Amino acid sequence: MAAAAGKTANEARANSDLEADIRQLKADIDKLTKQLAKTGEHGYGTARRAAAESVEQLRAQGEAAFDSLRGNARDIEAQMVASVREKPVTSLAIAAGVGFLFALIARR
């Protein structure tokens, strides 16, 4: 009977050790879950900031390109106006020729 009592005491001790290990494992899982959530939030915030900075940089580059195109268009317009004022007959002949070519293409 003493052997049976010894087995029961060992089993009880093993069960309590197992329960303590399970509680510790649950606590560790909770800590890990919280750390992963914090890491995810930090990663999301970092990615969001990087995306916002990229958008701002692209917007600035787009505005610069648009301003450059606008300046080039103004230069071309000024050159055309100067050319027409210098040689109005030649400009009229070129315009008539281009119109004639468009008419030929449009017929087909």
PDB file of N, CA and C in Angstrom:
ATOM      1  N   MET A   1       0.802  -1.175   0.000  1.00  0.00           N
ATOM      2  CA  MET A   1       0.000   0.000   0.000  1.00  0.00           C
ATOM      3  C   MET A   1       0.865   1.267   0.000  1.00  0.00           C
ATOM      4  N   ALA A   2       1.990   1.162   0.588  1.00  0.00           N
ATOM      5  CA  ALA A   2       2.894   2.302   0.623  1.00  0.00           C
ATOM      6  C   ALA A   2       3.380   2.621  -0.784  1.00  0.00           C
ATOM      7  N   ALA A   3       3.525   1.593  -1.591  1.00  0.00           N
ATOM      8  CA  ALA A   3       3.963   1.807  -2.970  1.00  0.00           C
ATOM      9  C   ALA A   3       2.880   2.507  -3.754  1.00  0.00           C
ATOM     10  N   ALA A   4       1.611   2.153  -3.500  1.00  0.00           N
ATOM     11  CA  ALA A   4       0.492   2.790  -4.198  1.00  0.00           C
ATOM     12  C   ALA A   4       0.384   4.239  -3.782  1.00  0.00           C
ATOM     13  N   ALA A   5       0.609   4.514  -2.520  1.00  0.00           N
ATOM     14  CA  ALA A   5       0.543   5.887  -2.029  1.00  0.00           C
ATOM     15  C   ALA A   5       1.682   6.695  -2.622  1.00  0.00           C
ATOM     16  N   GLY A   6       2.858   6.082  -2.797  1.00  0.00           N
ATOM     17  CA  GLY A   6       4.008   6.755  -3.399  1.00  0.00           C
ATOM     18  C   GLY A   6       3.747   7.084  -4.855  1.00  0.00           C
ATOM     19  N   LYS A   7       3.098   6.155  -5.584  1.00  0.00           N
ATOM     20  CA  LYS A   7       2.750   6.400  -6.985  1.00  0.00           C
ATOM     21  C   LYS A   7       1.751   7.530  -7.089  1.00  0.00           C
ATOM     22  N   THR A   8       0.754   7.565  -6.224  1.00  0.00           N
ATOM     23  CA  THR A   8      -0.264   8.614  -6.250  1.00  0.00           C
ATOM     24  C   THR A   8       0.372   9.960  -5.947  1.00  0.00           C
ATOM     25  N   ALA A   9       1.292  10.011  -5.008  1.00  0.00           N
ATOM     26  CA  ALA A   9       1.962  11.266  -4.672  1.00  0.00           C
ATOM     27  C   ALA A   9       2.824  11.723  -5.855  1.00  0.00           C
ATOM     28  N   ASN A  10       3.507  10.784  -6.499  1.00  0.00           N
ATOM     29  CA  ASN A  10       4.331  11.129  -7.666  1.00  0.00           C
ATOM     30  C   ASN A  10       3.457  11.614  -8.816  1.00  0.00           C
ATOM     31  N   GLU A  11       2.331  10.958  -9.025  1.00  0.00           N
ATOM     32  CA  GLU A  11       1.402  11.369 -10.084  1.00  0.00           C
ATOM     33  C   GLU A  11       0.834  12.751  -9.787  1.00  0.00           C
ATOM     34  N   ALA A  12       0.492  13.004  -8.527  1.00  0.00           N
ATOM     35  CA  ALA A  12      -0.049  14.311  -8.142  1.00  0.00           C
ATOM     36  C   ALA A  12       1.005  15.395  -8.367  1.00  0.00           C
ATOM     37  N   ARG A  13       2.260  15.072  -8.001  1.00  0.00           N
ATOM     38  CA  ARG A  13       3.340  16.035  -8.188  1.00  0.00           C
ATOM     39  C   ARG A  13       3.575  16.264  -9.692  1.00  0.00           C
ATOM     40  N   ALA A  14       3.523  15.221 -10.463  1.00  0.00           N
ATOM     41  CA  ALA A  14       3.709  15.335 -11.906  1.00  0.00           C
ATOM     42  C   ALA A  14       2.573  16.150 -12.521  1.00  0.00           C
ATOM     43  N   ASN A  15       1.340  15.915 -12.058  1.00  0.00           N
ATOM     44  CA  ASN A  15       0.194  16.679 -12.560  1.00  0.00           C
ATOM     45  C   ASN A  15       0.318  18.152 -12.200  1.00  0.00           C
ATOM     46  N   SER A  16       0.754  18.440 -10.978  1.00  0.00           N
ATOM     47  CA  SER A  16       0.885  19.844 -10.586  1.00  0.00           C
ATOM     48  C   SER A  16       2.019  20.511 -11.366  1.00  0.00           C
ATOM     49  N   ASP A  17       3.117  19.766 -11.605  1.00  0.00           N
ATOM     50  CA  ASP A  17       4.212  20.302 -12.421  1.00  0.00           C
ATOM     51  C   ASP A  17       3.736  20.563 -13.847  1.00  0.00           C
ATOM     52  N   LEU A  18       2.946  19.639 -14.379  1.00  0.00           N
ATOM     53  CA  LEU A  18       2.411  19.783 -15.723  1.00  0.00           C
ATOM     54  C   LEU A  18       1.478  20.990 -15.808  1.00  0.00           C
ATOM     55  N   GLU A  19       0.621  21.157 -14.796  1.00  0.00           N
ATOM     56  CA  GLU A  19      -0.287  22.304 -14.769  1.00  0.00           C
ATOM     57  C   GLU A  19       0.496  23.612 -14.670  1.00  0.00           C
ATOM     58  N   ALA A  20       1.553  23.614 -13.891  1.00  0.00           N
ATOM     59  CA  ALA A  20       2.387  24.822 -13.765  1.00  0.00           C
ATOM     60  C   ALA A  20       3.061  25.120 -15.106  1.00  0.00           C
ATOM     61  N   ASP A  21       3.543  24.076 -15.767  1.00  0.00           N
ATOM     62  CA  ASP A  21       4.162  24.270 -17.087  1.00  0.00           C
ATOM     63  C   ASP A  21       3.150  24.814 -18.094  1.00  0.00           C
ATOM     64  N   ILE A  22       1.932  24.305 -18.043  1.00  0.00           N
ATOM     65  CA  ILE A  22       0.882  24.776 -18.961  1.00  0.00           C
ATOM     66  C   ILE A  22       0.561  26.240 -18.681  1.00  0.00           C
ATOM     67  N   ARG A  23       0.450  26.612 -17.399  1.00  0.00           N
ATOM     68  CA  ARG A  23       0.191  28.024 -17.061  1.00  0.00           C
ATOM     69  C   ARG A  23       1.334  28.914 -17.562  1.00  0.00           C
ATOM     70  N   GLN A  24       2.575  28.460 -17.363  1.00  0.00           N
ATOM     71  CA  GLN A  24       3.727  29.233 -17.825  1.00  0.00           C
ATOM     72  C   GLN A  24       3.724  29.354 -19.348  1.00  0.00           C
ATOM     73  N   LEU A  25       3.377  28.271 -20.022  1.00  0.00           N
ATOM     74  CA  LEU A  25       3.308  28.284 -21.487  1.00  0.00           C
ATOM     75  C   LEU A  25       2.237  29.260 -21.958  1.00  0.00           C
ATOM     76  N   LYS A  26       1.085  29.274 -21.305  1.00  0.00           N
ATOM     77  CA  LYS A  26       0.021  30.224 -21.666  1.00  0.00           C
ATOM     78  C   LYS A  26       0.489  31.658 -21.454  1.00  0.00           C
ATOM     79  N   ALA A  27       1.183  31.898 -20.355  1.00  0.00           N
ATOM     80  CA  ALA A  27       1.695  33.252 -20.087  1.00  0.00           C
ATOM     81  C   ALA A  27       2.712  33.663 -21.150  1.00  0.00           C
ATOM     82  N   ASP A  28       3.578  32.734 -21.527  1.00  0.00           N
ATOM     83  CA  ASP A  28       4.573  33.029 -22.573  1.00  0.00           C
ATOM     84  C   ASP A  28       3.904  33.308 -23.912  1.00  0.00           C
ATOM     85  N   ILE A  29       2.861  32.559 -24.230  1.00  0.00           N
ATOM     86  CA  ILE A  29       2.126  32.776 -25.479  1.00  0.00           C
ATOM     87  C   ILE A  29       1.457  34.147 -25.468  1.00  0.00           C
ATOM     88  N   ASP A  30       0.871  34.527 -24.331  1.00  0.00           N
ATOM     89  CA  ASP A  30       0.250  35.856 -24.222  1.00  0.00           C
ATOM     90  C   ASP A  30       1.284  36.963 -24.428  1.00  0.00           C
ATOM     91  N   LYS A  31       2.467  36.804 -23.803  1.00  0.00           N
ATOM     92  CA  LYS A  31       3.532  37.811 -23.977  1.00  0.00           C
ATOM     93  C   LYS A  31       3.958  37.905 -25.437  1.00  0.00           C
ATOM     94  N   LEU A  32       4.126  36.739 -26.059  1.00  0.00           N
ATOM     95  CA  LEU A  32       4.547  36.705 -27.452  1.00  0.00           C
ATOM     96  C   LEU A  32       3.498  37.341 -28.358  1.00  0.00           C
ATOM     97  N   THR A  33       2.233  37.075 -28.089  1.00  0.00           N
ATOM     98  CA  THR A  33       1.151  37.662 -28.875  1.00  0.00           C
ATOM     99  C   THR A  33       1.166  39.185 -28.761  1.00  0.00           C
ATOM    100  N   LYS A  34       1.343  39.680 -27.548  1.00  0.00           N
ATOM    101  CA  LYS A  34       1.393  41.132 -27.341  1.00  0.00           C
ATOM    102  C   LYS A  34       2.601  41.749 -28.053  1.00  0.00           C
ATOM    103  N   GLN A  35       3.746  41.076 -27.993  1.00  0.00           N
ATOM    104  CA  GLN A  35       4.941  41.588 -28.668  1.00  0.00           C
ATOM    105  C   GLN A  35       4.755  41.598 -30.180  1.00  0.00           C
ATOM    106  N   LEU A  36       4.136  40.554 -30.708  1.00  0.00           N
ATOM    107  CA  LEU A  36       3.882  40.515 -32.146  1.00  0.00           C
ATOM    108  C   LEU A  36       2.915  41.614 -32.568  1.00  0.00           C
ATOM    109  N   ALA A  37       1.914  41.874 -31.743  1.00  0.00           N
ATOM    110  CA  ALA A  37       0.966  42.948 -32.061  1.00  0.00           C
ATOM    111  C   ALA A  37       1.682  44.297 -32.083  1.00  0.00           C
ATOM    112  N   LYS A  38       2.553  44.533 -31.096  1.00  0.00           N
ATOM    113  CA  LYS A  38       3.301  45.790 -31.068  1.00  0.00           C
ATOM    114  C   LYS A  38       4.213  45.908 -32.281  1.00  0.00           C
ATOM    115  N   THR A  39       4.873  44.818 -32.631  1.00  0.00           N
ATOM    116  CA  THR A  39       5.760  44.818 -33.789  1.00  0.00           C
ATOM    117  C   THR A  39       4.971  45.081 -35.064  1.00  0.00           C
ATOM    118  N   GLY A  40       3.807  44.467 -35.186  1.00  0.00           N
ATOM    119  CA  GLY A  40       2.958  44.691 -36.356  1.00  0.00           C
ATOM    120  C   GLY A  40       2.514  46.136 -36.457  1.00  0.00           C
ATOM    121  N   GLU A  41       2.124  46.728 -35.334  1.00  0.00           N
ATOM    122  CA  GLU A  41       1.705  48.132 -35.332  1.00  0.00           C
ATOM    123  C   GLU A  41       2.874  49.034 -35.721  1.00  0.00           C
ATOM    124  N   HIS A  42       4.050  48.722 -35.194  1.00  0.00           N
ATOM    125  CA  HIS A  42       5.236  49.524 -35.512  1.00  0.00           C
ATOM    126  C   HIS A  42       5.568  49.401 -36.991  1.00  0.00           C
ATOM    127  N   GLY A  43       5.522  48.168 -37.506  1.00  0.00           N
ATOM    128  CA  GLY A  43       5.805  47.944 -38.927  1.00  0.00           C
ATOM    129  C   GLY A  43       4.798  48.641 -39.813  1.00  0.00           C
ATOM    130  N   TYR A  44       3.533  48.611 -39.428  1.00  0.00           N
ATOM    131  CA  TYR A  44       2.478  49.284 -40.194  1.00  0.00           C
ATOM    132  C   TYR A  44       2.709  50.783 -40.197  1.00  0.00           C
ATOM    133  N   GLY A  45       3.045  51.338 -39.037  1.00  0.00           N
ATOM    134  CA  GLY A  45       3.291  52.776 -38.950  1.00  0.00           C
ATOM    135  C   GLY A  45       4.484  53.193 -39.791  1.00  0.00           C
ATOM    136  N   THR A  46       5.530  52.403 -39.741  1.00  0.00           N
ATOM    137  CA  THR A  46       6.727  52.699 -40.533  1.00  0.00           C
ATOM    138  C   THR A  46       6.425  52.635 -42.019  1.00  0.00           C
ATOM    139  N   ALA A  47       5.703  51.592 -42.426  1.00  0.00           N
ATOM    140  CA  ALA A  47       5.341  51.451 -43.842  1.00  0.00           C
ATOM    141  C   ALA A  47       4.448  52.598 -44.288  1.00  0.00           C
ATOM    142  N   ARG A  48       3.531  53.006 -43.434  1.00  0.00           N
ATOM    143  CA  ARG A  48       2.623  54.103 -43.771  1.00  0.00           C
ATOM    144  C   ARG A  48       3.391  55.417 -43.940  1.00  0.00           C
ATOM    145  N   ARG A  49       4.331  55.663 -43.030  1.00  0.00           N
ATOM    146  CA  ARG A  49       5.140  56.888 -43.135  1.00  0.00           C
ATOM    147  C   ARG A  49       5.988  56.867 -44.408  1.00  0.00           C
ATOM    148  N   ALA A  50       6.570  55.724 -44.708  1.00  0.00           N
ATOM    149  CA  ALA A  50       7.394  55.616 -45.917  1.00  0.00           C
ATOM    150  C   ALA A  50       6.550  55.842 -47.163  1.00  0.00           C
ATOM    151  N   ALA A  51       5.341  55.300 -47.175  1.00  0.00           N
ATOM    152  CA  ALA A  51       4.455  55.490 -48.327  1.00  0.00           C
ATOM    153  C   ALA A  51       4.058  56.960 -48.457  1.00  0.00           C
ATOM    154  N   ALA A  52       3.753  57.604 -47.347  1.00  0.00           N
ATOM    155  CA  ALA A  52       3.380  59.017 -47.387  1.00  0.00           C
ATOM    156  C   ALA A  52       4.543  59.872 -47.899  1.00  0.00           C
ATOM    157  N   GLU A  53       5.754  59.550 -47.465  1.00  0.00           N
ATOM    158  CA  GLU A  53       6.915  60.302 -47.938  1.00  0.00           C
ATOM    159  C   GLU A  53       7.133  60.072 -49.441  1.00  0.00           C
ATOM    160  N   SER A  54       6.917  58.845 -49.885  1.00  0.00           N
ATOM    161  CA  SER A  54       7.069  58.541 -51.314  1.00  0.00           C
ATOM    162  C   SER A  54       6.029  59.278 -52.137  1.00  0.00           C
ATOM    163  N   VAL A  55       4.815  59.330 -51.652  1.00  0.00           N
ATOM    164  CA  VAL A  55       3.754  60.043 -52.364  1.00  0.00           C
ATOM    165  C   VAL A  55       4.095  61.523 -52.466  1.00  0.00           C
ATOM    166  N   GLU A  56       4.569  62.088 -51.390  1.00  0.00           N
ATOM    167  CA  GLU A  56       4.933  63.508 -51.392  1.00  0.00           C
ATOM    168  C   GLU A  56       6.081  63.773 -52.372  1.00  0.00           C
ATOM    169  N   GLN A  57       7.057  62.874 -52.387  1.00  0.00           N
ATOM    170  CA  GLN A  57       8.189  63.035 -53.298  1.00  0.00           C
ATOM    171  C   GLN A  57       7.733  62.920 -54.754  1.00  0.00           C
ATOM    172  N   LEU A  58       6.862  61.959 -55.045  1.00  0.00           N
ATOM    173  CA  LEU A  58       6.349  61.799 -56.403  1.00  0.00           C
ATOM    174  C   LEU A  58       5.512  63.012 -56.825  1.00  0.00           C
ATOM    175  N   ARG A  59       4.743  63.555 -55.890  1.00  0.00           N
ATOM    176  CA  ARG A  59       3.941  64.740 -56.204  1.00  0.00           C
ATOM    177  C   ARG A  59       4.848  65.917 -56.546  1.00  0.00           C
ATOM    178  N   ALA A  60       5.906  66.092 -55.781  1.00  0.00           N
ATOM    179  CA  ALA A  60       6.849  67.188 -56.046  1.00  0.00           C
ATOM    180  C   ALA A  60       7.527  66.993 -57.398  1.00  0.00           C
ATOM    181  N   GLN A  61       7.907  65.761 -57.714  1.00  0.00           N
ATOM    182  CA  GLN A  61       8.540  65.484 -59.012  1.00  0.00           C
ATOM    183  C   GLN A  61       7.552  65.726 -60.145  1.00  0.00           C
ATOM    184  N   GLY A  62       6.297  65.342 -59.951  1.00  0.00           N
ATOM    185  CA  GLY A  62       5.275  65.575 -60.972  1.00  0.00           C
ATOM    186  C   GLY A  62       5.044  67.053 -61.220  1.00  0.00           C
ATOM    187  N   GLU A  63       4.985  67.817 -60.144  1.00  0.00           N
ATOM    188  CA  GLU A  63       4.802  69.263 -60.292  1.00  0.00           C
ATOM    189  C   GLU A  63       5.989  69.884 -61.027  1.00  0.00           C
ATOM    190  N   ALA A  64       7.197  69.440 -60.701  1.00  0.00           N
ATOM    191  CA  ALA A  64       8.395  69.977 -61.368  1.00  0.00           C
ATOM    192  C   ALA A  64       8.374  69.641 -62.862  1.00  0.00           C
ATOM    193  N   ALA A  65       7.982  68.408 -63.191  1.00  0.00           N
ATOM    194  CA  ALA A  65       7.910  68.012 -64.606  1.00  0.00           C
ATOM    195  C   ALA A  65       6.835  68.809 -65.331  1.00  0.00           C
ATOM    196  N   PHE A  66       5.696  69.027 -64.679  1.00  0.00           N
ATOM    197  CA  PHE A  66       4.613  69.796 -65.290  1.00  0.00           C
ATOM    198  C   PHE A  66       5.052  71.234 -65.534  1.00  0.00           C
ATOM    199  N   ASP A  67       5.722  71.833 -64.562  1.00  0.00           N
ATOM    200  CA  ASP A  67       6.218  73.201 -64.735  1.00  0.00           C
ATOM    201  C   ASP A  67       7.236  73.278 -65.876  1.00  0.00           C
ATOM    202  N   SER A  68       8.077  72.268 -65.985  1.00  0.00           N
ATOM    203  CA  SER A  68       9.065  72.234 -67.069  1.00  0.00           C
ATOM    204  C   SER A  68       8.368  72.133 -68.426  1.00  0.00           C
ATOM    205  N   LEU A  69       7.365  71.268 -68.528  1.00  0.00           N
ATOM    206  CA  LEU A  69       6.619  71.134 -69.782  1.00  0.00           C
ATOM    207  C   LEU A  69       5.892  72.427 -70.137  1.00  0.00           C
ATOM    208  N   ARG A  70       5.325  73.056 -69.132  1.00  0.00           N
ATOM    209  CA  ARG A  70       4.623  74.316 -69.361  1.00  0.00           C
ATOM    210  C   ARG A  70       5.597  75.372 -69.896  1.00  0.00           C
ATOM    211  N   GLY A  71       6.797  75.441 -69.322  1.00  0.00           N
ATOM    212  CA  GLY A  71       7.814  76.390 -69.787  1.00  0.00           C
ATOM    213  C   GLY A  71       8.247  76.088 -71.214  1.00  0.00           C
ATOM    214  N   ASN A  72       8.419  74.790 -71.532  1.00  0.00           N
ATOM    215  CA  ASN A  72       8.792  74.414 -72.897  1.00  0.00           C
ATOM    216  C   ASN A  72       7.693  74.783 -73.895  1.00  0.00           C
ATOM    217  N   ALA A  73       6.437  74.576 -73.520  1.00  0.00           N
ATOM    218  CA  ALA A  73       5.328  74.916 -74.414  1.00  0.00           C
ATOM    219  C   ALA A  73       5.286  76.427 -74.663  1.00  0.00           C
ATOM    220  N   ARG A  74       5.550  77.200 -73.633  1.00  0.00           N
ATOM    221  CA  ARG A  74       5.572  78.659 -73.800  1.00  0.00           C
ATOM    222  C   ARG A  74       6.706  79.076 -74.741  1.00  0.00           C
ATOM    223  N   ASP A  75       7.864  78.438 -74.596  1.00  0.00           N
ATOM    224  CA  ASP A  75       8.995  78.756 -75.477  1.00  0.00           C
ATOM    225  C   ASP A  75       8.665  78.430 -76.935  1.00  0.00           C
ATOM    226  N   ILE A  76       8.072  77.272 -77.159  1.00  0.00           N
ATOM    227  CA  ILE A  76       7.706  76.874 -78.529  1.00  0.00           C
ATOM    228  C   ILE A  76       6.678  77.841 -79.100  1.00  0.00           C
ATOM    229  N   GLU A  77       5.705  78.222 -78.288  1.00  0.00           N
ATOM    230  CA  GLU A  77       4.685  79.179 -78.741  1.00  0.00           C
ATOM    231  C   GLU A  77       5.325  80.513 -79.115  1.00  0.00           C
ATOM    232  N   ALA A  78       6.245  80.964 -78.286  1.00  0.00           N
ATOM    233  CA  ALA A  78       6.913  82.234 -78.569  1.00  0.00           C
ATOM    234  C   ALA A  78       7.724  82.143 -79.862  1.00  0.00           C
ATOM    235  N   GLN A  79       8.388  81.016 -80.097  1.00  0.00           N
ATOM    236  CA  GLN A  79       9.150  80.835 -81.323  1.00  0.00           C
ATOM    237  C   GLN A  79       8.238  80.820 -82.548  1.00  0.00           C
ATOM    238  N   MET A  80       7.090  80.158 -82.427  1.00  0.00           N
ATOM    239  CA  MET A  80       6.153  80.115 -83.555  1.00  0.00           C
ATOM    240  C   MET A  80       5.600  81.501 -83.866  1.00  0.00           C
ATOM    241  N   VAL A  81       5.241  82.243 -82.834  1.00  0.00           N
ATOM    242  CA  VAL A  81       4.708  83.593 -83.040  1.00  0.00           C
ATOM    243  C   VAL A  81       5.769  84.465 -83.706  1.00  0.00           C
ATOM    244  N   ALA A  82       7.014  84.351 -83.253  1.00  0.00           N
ATOM    245  CA  ALA A  82       8.097  85.149 -83.844  1.00  0.00           C
ATOM    246  C   ALA A  82       8.320  84.756 -85.305  1.00  0.00           C
ATOM    247  N   SER A  83       8.255  83.462 -85.591  1.00  0.00           N
ATOM    248  CA  SER A  83       8.446  82.988 -86.960  1.00  0.00           C
ATOM    249  C   SER A  83       7.329  83.478 -87.877  1.00  0.00           C
ATOM    250  N   VAL A  84       6.086  83.441 -87.398  1.00  0.00           N
ATOM    251  CA  VAL A  84       4.951  83.908 -88.211  1.00  0.00           C
ATOM    252  C   VAL A  84       5.056  85.405 -88.461  1.00  0.00           C
ATOM    253  N   ARG A  85       5.495  86.154 -87.470  1.00  0.00           N
ATOM    254  CA  ARG A  85       5.626  87.607 -87.644  1.00  0.00           C
ATOM    255  C   ARG A  85       6.765  87.937 -88.603  1.00  0.00           C
ATOM    256  N   GLU A  86       7.828  87.141 -88.574  1.00  0.00           N
ATOM    257  CA  GLU A  86       8.957  87.393 -89.469  1.00  0.00           C
ATOM    258  C   GLU A  86       8.614  87.048 -90.915  1.00  0.00           C
ATOM    259  N   LYS A  87       7.973  85.914 -91.104  1.00  0.00           N
ATOM    260  CA  LYS A  87       7.687  85.431 -92.455  1.00  0.00           C
ATOM    261  C   LYS A  87       6.224  84.985 -92.548  1.00  0.00           C
ATOM    262  N   PRO A  88       5.311  85.925 -92.647  1.00  0.00           N
ATOM    263  CA  PRO A  88       3.896  85.555 -92.654  1.00  0.00           C
ATOM    264  C   PRO A  88       3.485  84.755 -93.890  1.00  0.00           C
ATOM    265  N   VAL A  89       4.032  85.081 -95.058  1.00  0.00           N
ATOM    266  CA  VAL A  89       3.649  84.378 -96.290  1.00  0.00           C
ATOM    267  C   VAL A  89       4.139  82.935 -96.241  1.00  0.00           C
ATOM    268  N   THR A  90       5.351  82.739 -95.814  1.00  0.00           N
ATOM    269  CA  THR A  90       5.891  81.380 -95.696  1.00  0.00           C
ATOM    270  C   THR A  90       5.080  80.561 -94.691  1.00  0.00           C
ATOM    271  N   SER A  91       4.728  81.180 -93.573  1.00  0.00           N
ATOM    272  CA  SER A  91       3.940  80.497 -92.556  1.00  0.00           C
ATOM    273  C   SER A  91       2.571  80.114 -93.092  1.00  0.00           C
ATOM    274  N   LEU A  92       1.962  81.010 -93.859  1.00  0.00           N
ATOM    275  CA  LEU A  92       0.657  80.724 -94.456  1.00  0.00           C
ATOM    276  C   LEU A  92       0.761  79.574 -95.454  1.00  0.00           C
ATOM    277  N   ALA A  93       1.828  79.551 -96.253  1.00  0.00           N
ATOM    278  CA  ALA A  93       2.027  78.480 -97.226  1.00  0.00           C
ATOM    279  C   ALA A  93       2.233  77.133 -96.524  1.00  0.00           C
ATOM    280  N   ILE A  94       2.985  77.129 -95.447  1.00  0.00           N
ATOM    281  CA  ILE A  94       3.209  75.887 -94.695  1.00  0.00           C
ATOM    282  C   ILE A  94       1.895  75.400 -94.095  1.00  0.00           C
ATOM    283  N   ALA A  95       1.118  76.316 -93.538  1.00  0.00           N
ATOM    284  CA  ALA A  95      -0.172  75.934 -92.948  1.00  0.00           C
ATOM    285  C   ALA A  95      -1.113  75.374 -94.004  1.00  0.00           C
ATOM    286  N   ALA A  96      -1.118  75.971 -95.189  1.00  0.00           N
ATOM    287  CA  ALA A  96      -1.973  75.475 -96.266  1.00  0.00           C
ATOM    288  C   ALA A  96      -1.511  74.092 -96.712  1.00  0.00           C
ATOM    289  N   GLY A  97      -0.204  73.881 -96.800  1.00  0.00           N
ATOM    290  CA  GLY A  97       0.329  72.574 -97.189  1.00  0.00           C
ATOM    291  C   GLY A  97      -0.019  71.491 -96.172  1.00  0.00           C
ATOM    292  N   VAL A  98       0.107  71.806 -94.916  1.00  0.00           N
ATOM    293  CA  VAL A  98      -0.239  70.844 -93.865  1.00  0.00           C
ATOM    294  C   VAL A  98      -1.730  70.541 -93.903  1.00  0.00           C
ATOM    295  N   GLY A  99      -2.537  71.547 -94.088  1.00  0.00           N
ATOM    296  CA  GLY A  99      -3.983  71.330 -94.195  1.00  0.00           C
ATOM    297  C   GLY A  99      -4.333  70.454 -95.382  1.00  0.00           C
ATOM    298  N   PHE A 100      -3.643  70.674 -96.517  1.00  0.00           N
ATOM    299  CA  PHE A 100      -3.878  69.863 -97.719  1.00  0.00           C
ATOM    300  C   PHE A 100      -3.519  68.392 -97.455  1.00  0.00           C
ATOM    301  N   LEU A 101      -2.392  68.170 -96.765  1.00  0.00           N
ATOM    302  CA  LEU A 101      -1.986  66.793 -96.442  1.00  0.00           C
ATOM    303  C   LEU A 101      -2.989  66.114 -95.512  1.00  0.00           C
ATOM    304  N   PHE A 102      -3.485  66.834 -94.531  1.00  0.00           N
ATOM    305  CA  PHE A 102      -4.504  66.266 -93.646  1.00  0.00           C
ATOM    306  C   PHE A 102      -5.781  65.938 -94.422  1.00  0.00           C
ATOM    307  N   ALA A 103      -6.135  66.784 -95.355  1.00  0.00           N
ATOM    308  CA  ALA A 103      -7.327  66.517 -96.175  1.00  0.00           C
ATOM    309  C   ALA A 103      -7.133  65.250 -97.004  1.00  0.00           C
ATOM    310  N   LEU A 104      -5.955  65.079 -97.582  1.00  0.00           N
ATOM    311  CA  LEU A 104      -5.682  63.856 -98.367  1.00  0.00           C
ATOM    312  C   LEU A 104      -5.757  62.599 -97.494  1.00  0.00           C
ATOM    313  N   ILE A 105      -5.203  62.701 -96.316  1.00  0.00           N
ATOM    314  CA  ILE A 105      -5.211  61.551 -95.392  1.00  0.00           C
ATOM    315  C   ILE A 105      -6.632  61.266 -94.927  1.00  0.00           C
ATOM    316  N   ALA A 106      -7.408  62.290 -94.673  1.00  0.00           N
ATOM    317  CA  ALA A 106      -8.774  62.112 -94.188  1.00  0.00           C
ATOM    318  C   ALA A 106      -9.674  61.472 -95.230  1.00  0.00           C
ATOM    319  N   ARG A 107      -9.396  61.684 -96.512  1.00  0.00           N
ATOM    320  CA  ARG A 107     -10.207  61.096 -97.588  1.00  0.00           C
ATOM    321  C   ARG A 107     -10.091  59.590 -97.595  1.00  0.00           C
ATOM    322  N   ARG A 108      -8.944  59.071 -97.255  1.00  0.00           N
ATOM    323  CA  ARG A 108      -8.710  57.629 -97.325  1.00  0.00           C
ATOM    324  C   ARG A 108      -9.306  56.990 -96.155  1.00  0.00           C
TER     325      ARG A 108
END
